[in-house]
Amino acid sequence: MSVRLVFLGPPGAGKGTQAQLIASQYGIDQLATGDILRRNVRQGTPLGMDAKRYMDAGELVPDDVIIGMVERELQDASGFIVDGFPRTLAQAEAFDALLERMATPLTAVLLFEVPRQQLVDRLTGRWICPADQSSYHLVFSPPRVTGECDLCGTPLVQRSDDTLETVTKRLSVYDEQTTPLIEYYRRKGNLIAIHAERAVSDVTAEILSALSQLAGTGA
Ligand code: ADP
Ligand code: AMP
């Protein structure tokens, strides 16, 4: 089945973790704007140099930069999961216009709901693989070998914006700038809430079940 999904939710809700699992299960692309930006920062591209100061401060990178980047990166619109985008109403509207031009409507927007304290605990204990971007957690989702990626063995690193101070800022930016999207997509009728506070495998099962129900209704 070809699906086009947005994973919406606060930082630390498990969007990237689930996007990697679901995208590989469905054989579709995963487009995470945060990952693309971090790759540009590492490579020292003009885009990365421009974005870095916003990312370090826990603020959003300007809409025009992000929208242009997504338009360039979204190659195969037959099936994808976008994670971390859109994050503002302007981004959501530009994304709708892009999808309309490509005649590829969204299948659904999954809203990841997690209590606030759990988000902080998840983010401050997160370790990522700099090679394939997979996420681990010291306690909740440890790698099989301490400090190494399960998939490729690369040494894990902590993100510089996963400090308590920047996490607090990122969560307040989410509240102010991204939560209006919940109502935006609810009005369009394609929002599905996910109990993302549960264990990784339970969340995956809930998403797969929601998607198979959608397939059953022909959505
Ligand atoms: P996001 O992409 O939404 O910012 P991540 O997928 O990177 O979030 O997950 C944030 C942190 O929480 C990571 O350390 C990850 O291993 C951990 N995590 C993800 N899903 C769960 C879960 N269901 N229960 C506990 N920890 C989780
Ligand atoms: P993430 O990996 O999704 O947690 O994003 C990390 C950082 O990248 C954010 O704090 C923002 O600075 C920036 N970023 C990622 N996606 C977007 C977006 N859609 N709009 C604006 N900034 C973004």
CSV table of C-alpha atoms and ligand atoms in Angstrom, one decimal:
chain,number,residue,atom,x,y,z
A,1,MET,CA,0.0,0.0,0.0
A,2,SER,CA,1.3,3.5,-0.8
A,3,VAL,CA,0.8,5.9,2.0
A,4,ARG,CA,1.7,9.5,2.5
A,5,LEU,CA,1.9,10.4,6.2
A,6,VAL,CA,2.8,13.3,8.4
A,7,PHE,CA,4.1,12.4,11.9
A,8,LEU,CA,3.1,15.4,14.1
A,9,GLY,CA,4.0,15.8,17.7
A,10,PRO,CA,6.5,17.4,20.2
A,11,PRO,CA,10.2,16.8,20.2
A,12,GLY,CA,10.9,13.5,21.9
A,13,ALA,CA,7.5,11.9,21.1
A,14,GLY,CA,9.1,9.1,19.2
A,15,LYS,CA,8.3,10.3,15.7
A,16,GLY,CA,11.8,9.4,14.3
A,17,THR,CA,11.9,6.0,16.0
A,18,GLN,CA,8.5,5.1,14.5
A,19,ALA,CA,9.1,6.7,11.1
A,20,GLN,CA,12.2,4.5,10.6
A,21,LEU,CA,10.2,1.3,11.5
A,22,ILE,CA,7.1,2.1,9.6
A,23,ALA,CA,8.9,3.5,6.5
A,24,SER,CA,11.0,0.3,6.2
A,25,GLN,CA,8.0,-1.9,6.7
A,26,TYR,CA,6.1,-0.1,3.9
A,27,GLY,CA,9.1,0.4,1.7
A,28,ILE,CA,8.6,4.2,1.5
A,29,ASP,CA,10.8,7.2,2.1
A,30,GLN,CA,11.4,8.9,5.4
A,31,LEU,CA,11.9,12.6,5.2
A,32,ALA,CA,13.0,14.1,8.6
A,33,THR,CA,13.7,17.9,8.3
A,34,GLY,CA,15.8,17.9,11.4
A,35,ASP,CA,18.0,15.1,10.0
A,36,ILE,CA,18.4,16.9,6.7
A,37,LEU,CA,19.4,20.1,8.5
A,38,ARG,CA,21.9,18.3,10.8
A,39,ARG,CA,23.5,16.7,7.7
A,40,ASN,CA,23.9,20.1,6.1
A,41,VAL,CA,25.4,21.5,9.4
A,42,ARG,CA,27.9,18.6,9.4
A,43,GLN,CA,28.8,19.2,5.8
A,44,GLY,CA,29.1,22.9,6.3
A,45,THR,CA,26.8,23.8,3.4
A,46,PRO,CA,25.4,27.4,3.2
A,47,LEU,CA,22.0,26.0,4.3
A,48,GLY,CA,23.6,24.3,7.3
A,49,MET,CA,25.6,27.4,8.3
A,50,ASP,CA,22.4,29.5,8.1
A,51,ALA,CA,20.3,26.9,10.0
A,52,LYS,CA,22.8,26.2,12.8
A,53,ARG,CA,22.2,29.3,14.9
A,54,TYR,CA,18.5,28.6,15.1
A,55,MET,CA,19.0,25.0,15.9
A,56,ASP,CA,21.5,25.7,18.6
A,57,ALA,CA,19.0,28.1,20.2
A,58,GLY,CA,16.1,25.7,20.0
A,59,GLU,CA,14.3,28.0,17.6
A,60,LEU,CA,12.7,27.2,14.3
A,61,VAL,CA,14.6,27.7,11.1
A,62,PRO,CA,12.7,30.3,8.9
A,63,ASP,CA,9.8,28.9,6.9
A,64,ASP,CA,11.2,29.9,3.4
A,65,VAL,CA,14.4,27.9,4.0
A,66,ILE,CA,12.5,24.8,5.2
A,67,ILE,CA,9.8,24.9,2.5
A,68,GLY,CA,12.5,25.2,-0.3
A,69,MET,CA,14.4,22.3,1.3
A,70,VAL,CA,11.3,20.0,1.4
A,71,GLU,CA,10.5,20.9,-2.2
A,72,ARG,CA,13.9,19.8,-3.2
A,73,GLU,CA,14.1,16.7,-1.1
A,74,LEU,CA,10.6,15.2,-1.7
A,75,GLN,CA,11.6,13.0,-4.6
A,76,ASP,CA,9.2,10.2,-4.6
A,77,ALA,CA,5.7,11.5,-3.7
A,78,SER,CA,4.1,8.1,-4.2
A,79,GLY,CA,4.8,7.1,-0.6
A,80,PHE,CA,6.5,8.9,2.3
A,81,ILE,CA,6.6,9.8,6.0
A,82,VAL,CA,7.5,13.3,6.8
A,83,ASP,CA,8.7,13.8,10.4
A,84,GLY,CA,9.3,17.2,12.0
A,85,PHE,CA,7.5,19.0,9.2
A,86,PRO,CA,5.3,21.0,8.9
A,87,ARG,CA,5.9,22.9,12.1
A,88,THR,CA,4.1,26.2,11.4
A,89,LEU,CA,0.8,27.1,9.7
A,90,ALA,CA,2.8,28.7,6.8
A,91,GLN,CA,4.7,25.4,6.3
A,92,ALA,CA,1.5,23.4,6.4
A,93,GLU,CA,-0.2,25.6,3.8
A,94,ALA,CA,2.9,25.5,1.5
A,95,PHE,CA,3.0,21.7,1.9
A,96,ASP,CA,-0.7,21.4,0.9
A,97,ALA,CA,0.0,23.5,-2.2
A,98,LEU,CA,3.0,21.3,-3.1
A,99,LEU,CA,0.9,18.1,-2.6
A,100,GLU,CA,-1.9,19.5,-4.7
A,101,ARG,CA,0.5,20.4,-7.5
A,102,MET,CA,1.8,16.8,-7.4
A,103,ALA,CA,-1.8,15.5,-7.1
A,104,THR,CA,-0.7,13.3,-4.1
A,105,PRO,CA,-3.0,14.0,-1.1
A,106,LEU,CA,-1.9,13.0,2.4
A,107,THR,CA,-3.3,9.7,3.6
A,108,ALA,CA,-3.2,10.8,7.3
A,109,VAL,CA,-1.6,12.9,9.9
A,110,LEU,CA,-0.6,10.9,13.0
A,111,LEU,CA,-0.5,13.0,16.2
A,112,PHE,CA,2.0,11.6,18.8
A,113,GLU,CA,0.7,12.3,22.3
A,114,VAL,CA,3.1,12.0,25.3
A,115,PRO,CA,3.0,13.6,28.7
A,116,ARG,CA,5.5,16.5,29.1
A,117,GLN,CA,7.8,15.1,31.8
A,118,GLN,CA,8.2,11.9,29.7
A,119,LEU,CA,9.3,14.1,26.7
A,120,VAL,CA,12.0,15.7,28.8
A,121,ASP,CA,13.2,12.3,30.1
A,122,ARG,CA,13.3,10.9,26.6
A,123,LEU,CA,15.2,13.8,25.1
A,124,THR,CA,17.8,14.2,27.8
A,125,GLY,CA,18.6,10.5,27.6
A,126,ARG,CA,18.6,10.2,23.8
A,127,TRP,CA,21.7,9.0,21.9
A,128,ILE,CA,21.7,8.9,18.1
A,129,CYS,CA,23.7,7.3,15.4
A,130,PRO,CA,25.3,10.0,13.3
A,131,ALA,CA,25.5,7.7,10.3
A,132,ASP,CA,21.9,6.4,10.0
A,133,GLN,CA,20.1,8.7,12.4
A,134,SER,CA,18.6,5.9,14.5
A,135,SER,CA,17.6,6.9,18.0
A,136,TYR,CA,18.4,5.1,21.3
A,137,HIS,CA,17.8,5.9,24.9
A,138,LEU,CA,20.0,5.2,27.9
A,139,VAL,CA,17.2,3.5,29.8
A,140,PHE,CA,14.1,3.1,27.6
A,141,SER,CA,15.7,1.9,24.4
A,142,PRO,CA,19.4,1.0,24.9
A,143,PRO,CA,21.6,-0.3,22.1
A,144,ARG,CA,22.6,-4.0,22.2
A,145,VAL,CA,26.3,-3.0,22.7
A,146,THR,CA,26.7,0.0,24.9
A,147,GLY,CA,27.5,3.2,22.9
A,148,GLU,CA,27.2,1.5,19.4
A,149,CYS,CA,24.5,1.7,16.8
A,150,ASP,CA,22.6,-1.7,16.5
A,151,LEU,CA,22.3,-1.3,12.7
A,152,CYS,CA,25.9,-0.2,11.7
A,153,GLY,CA,28.1,-0.2,14.8
A,154,THR,CA,28.9,3.5,14.6
A,155,PRO,CA,29.6,5.1,18.0
A,156,LEU,CA,26.5,6.9,19.2
A,157,VAL,CA,26.5,10.7,20.0
A,158,GLN,CA,24.2,13.0,22.0
A,159,ARG,CA,22.6,15.9,20.1
A,160,SER,CA,23.9,19.3,21.2
A,161,ASP,CA,20.3,20.6,21.5
A,162,ASP,CA,19.2,17.8,23.8
A,163,THR,CA,20.4,19.6,26.9
A,164,LEU,CA,17.7,20.5,29.5
A,165,GLU,CA,17.8,24.2,28.7
A,166,THR,CA,17.4,23.8,24.9
A,167,VAL,CA,14.8,21.0,25.3
A,168,THR,CA,12.7,23.4,27.5
A,169,LYS,CA,13.0,26.1,24.8
A,170,ARG,CA,12.1,23.6,22.0
A,171,LEU,CA,9.0,22.4,23.9
A,172,SER,CA,7.8,26.0,24.3
A,173,VAL,CA,8.4,26.7,20.6
A,174,TYR,CA,6.3,23.6,19.9
A,175,ASP,CA,3.5,24.8,22.1
A,176,GLU,CA,3.5,28.3,20.5
A,177,GLN,CA,4.1,27.6,16.8
A,178,THR,CA,3.3,24.0,16.1
A,179,THR,CA,0.2,23.1,18.2
A,180,PRO,CA,-2.1,25.2,15.9
A,181,LEU,CA,-1.5,22.5,13.3
A,182,ILE,CA,-3.5,20.0,15.4
A,183,GLU,CA,-6.7,22.0,14.8
A,184,TYR,CA,-5.6,22.7,11.2
A,185,TYR,CA,-5.4,18.9,10.4
A,186,ARG,CA,-8.4,18.0,12.6
A,187,ARG,CA,-10.6,20.3,10.5
A,188,LYS,CA,-9.4,18.6,7.4
A,189,GLY,CA,-10.5,15.3,8.9
A,190,ASN,CA,-7.3,13.3,8.6
A,191,LEU,CA,-5.9,13.5,12.1
A,192,ILE,CA,-5.3,10.3,14.0
A,193,ALA,CA,-4.2,10.5,17.7
A,194,ILE,CA,-1.6,7.9,18.8
A,195,HIS,CA,-0.9,6.9,22.4
A,196,ALA,CA,2.8,7.5,22.0
A,197,GLU,CA,3.6,7.3,25.7
A,198,ARG,CA,3.5,3.5,25.5
A,199,ALA,CA,6.4,1.2,24.7
A,200,VAL,CA,8.0,1.4,21.2
A,201,SER,CA,6.5,-1.9,20.0
A,202,ASP,CA,3.0,-1.0,21.3
A,203,VAL,CA,3.2,2.3,19.5
A,204,THR,CA,4.2,0.6,16.3
A,205,ALA,CA,1.3,-1.8,16.6
A,206,GLU,CA,-1.1,1.0,17.2
A,207,ILE,CA,0.1,2.8,14.1
A,208,LEU,CA,0.0,-0.3,11.9
A,209,SER,CA,-3.5,-1.0,13.1
A,210,ALA,CA,-4.6,2.6,12.4
A,211,LEU,CA,-3.1,2.3,8.9
A,212,SER,CA,-4.8,-1.0,8.1
A,213,GLN,CA,-8.1,0.4,9.2
A,214,LEU,CA,-7.6,3.3,6.8
A,215,ALA,CA,-6.8,0.8,4.0
A,216,GLY,CA,-10.0,-1.0,4.9
A,217,THR,CA,-12.0,2.2,4.4
A,218,GLY,CA,-10.2,2.8,1.1
A,219,ALA,CA,-8.7,6.1,2.4
B,1,ADP,P1,11.3,12.5,18.0
B,1,ADP,O1,11.8,12.1,16.6
B,1,ADP,O2,9.8,12.7,18.1
B,1,ADP,O3,12.0,13.8,18.5
B,1,ADP,P2,12.7,10.1,18.9
B,1,ADP,O4,12.2,9.1,18.0
B,1,ADP,O5,14.1,10.6,18.6
B,1,ADP,O6,11.7,11.4,19.0
B,1,ADP,O7,12.7,9.6,20.4
B,1,ADP,C1,13.1,10.4,21.4
B,1,ADP,C2,13.8,9.5,22.5
B,1,ADP,O8,12.8,8.7,23.1
B,1,ADP,C3,14.9,8.6,22.0
B,1,ADP,O9,15.9,8.5,22.9
B,1,ADP,C4,14.1,7.3,21.8
B,1,ADP,O10,15.0,6.1,21.9
B,1,ADP,C5,13.2,7.3,22.9
B,1,ADP,N1,11.9,6.7,22.6
B,1,ADP,C6,11.2,6.7,21.4
B,1,ADP,N2,10.0,6.0,21.5
B,1,ADP,C7,9.9,5.7,22.8
B,1,ADP,C8,8.9,5.0,23.5
B,1,ADP,N3,7.8,4.5,23.0
B,1,ADP,N4,9.1,4.8,24.9
B,1,ADP,C9,10.3,5.2,25.4
B,1,ADP,N5,11.2,5.9,24.8
B,1,ADP,C10,11.1,6.1,23.5
B,2,AMP,P1,14.2,17.8,15.2
B,2,AMP,O1,15.3,16.9,14.7
B,2,AMP,O2,12.9,17.6,14.5
B,2,AMP,O3,14.1,17.8,16.7
B,2,AMP,O4,14.6,19.3,14.8
B,2,AMP,C1,15.8,19.9,15.3
B,2,AMP,C2,15.9,21.4,15.0
B,2,AMP,O5,15.9,21.6,13.5
B,2,AMP,C3,14.7,22.2,15.5
B,2,AMP,O6,14.8,22.6,16.8
B,2,AMP,C4,14.7,23.4,14.5
B,2,AMP,O7,15.7,24.3,14.8
B,2,AMP,C5,15.1,22.7,13.2
B,2,AMP,N1,13.9,22.2,12.4
B,2,AMP,C6,13.7,20.9,12.1
B,2,AMP,N2,12.5,20.9,11.3
B,2,AMP,C7,12.1,22.1,11.2
B,2,AMP,C8,11.0,22.7,10.6
B,2,AMP,N3,10.0,22.0,9.9
B,2,AMP,N4,10.8,24.1,10.7
B,2,AMP,C9,11.7,24.8,11.3
B,2,AMP,N5,12.8,24.3,11.9
B,2,AMP,C10,13.0,23.0,11.9
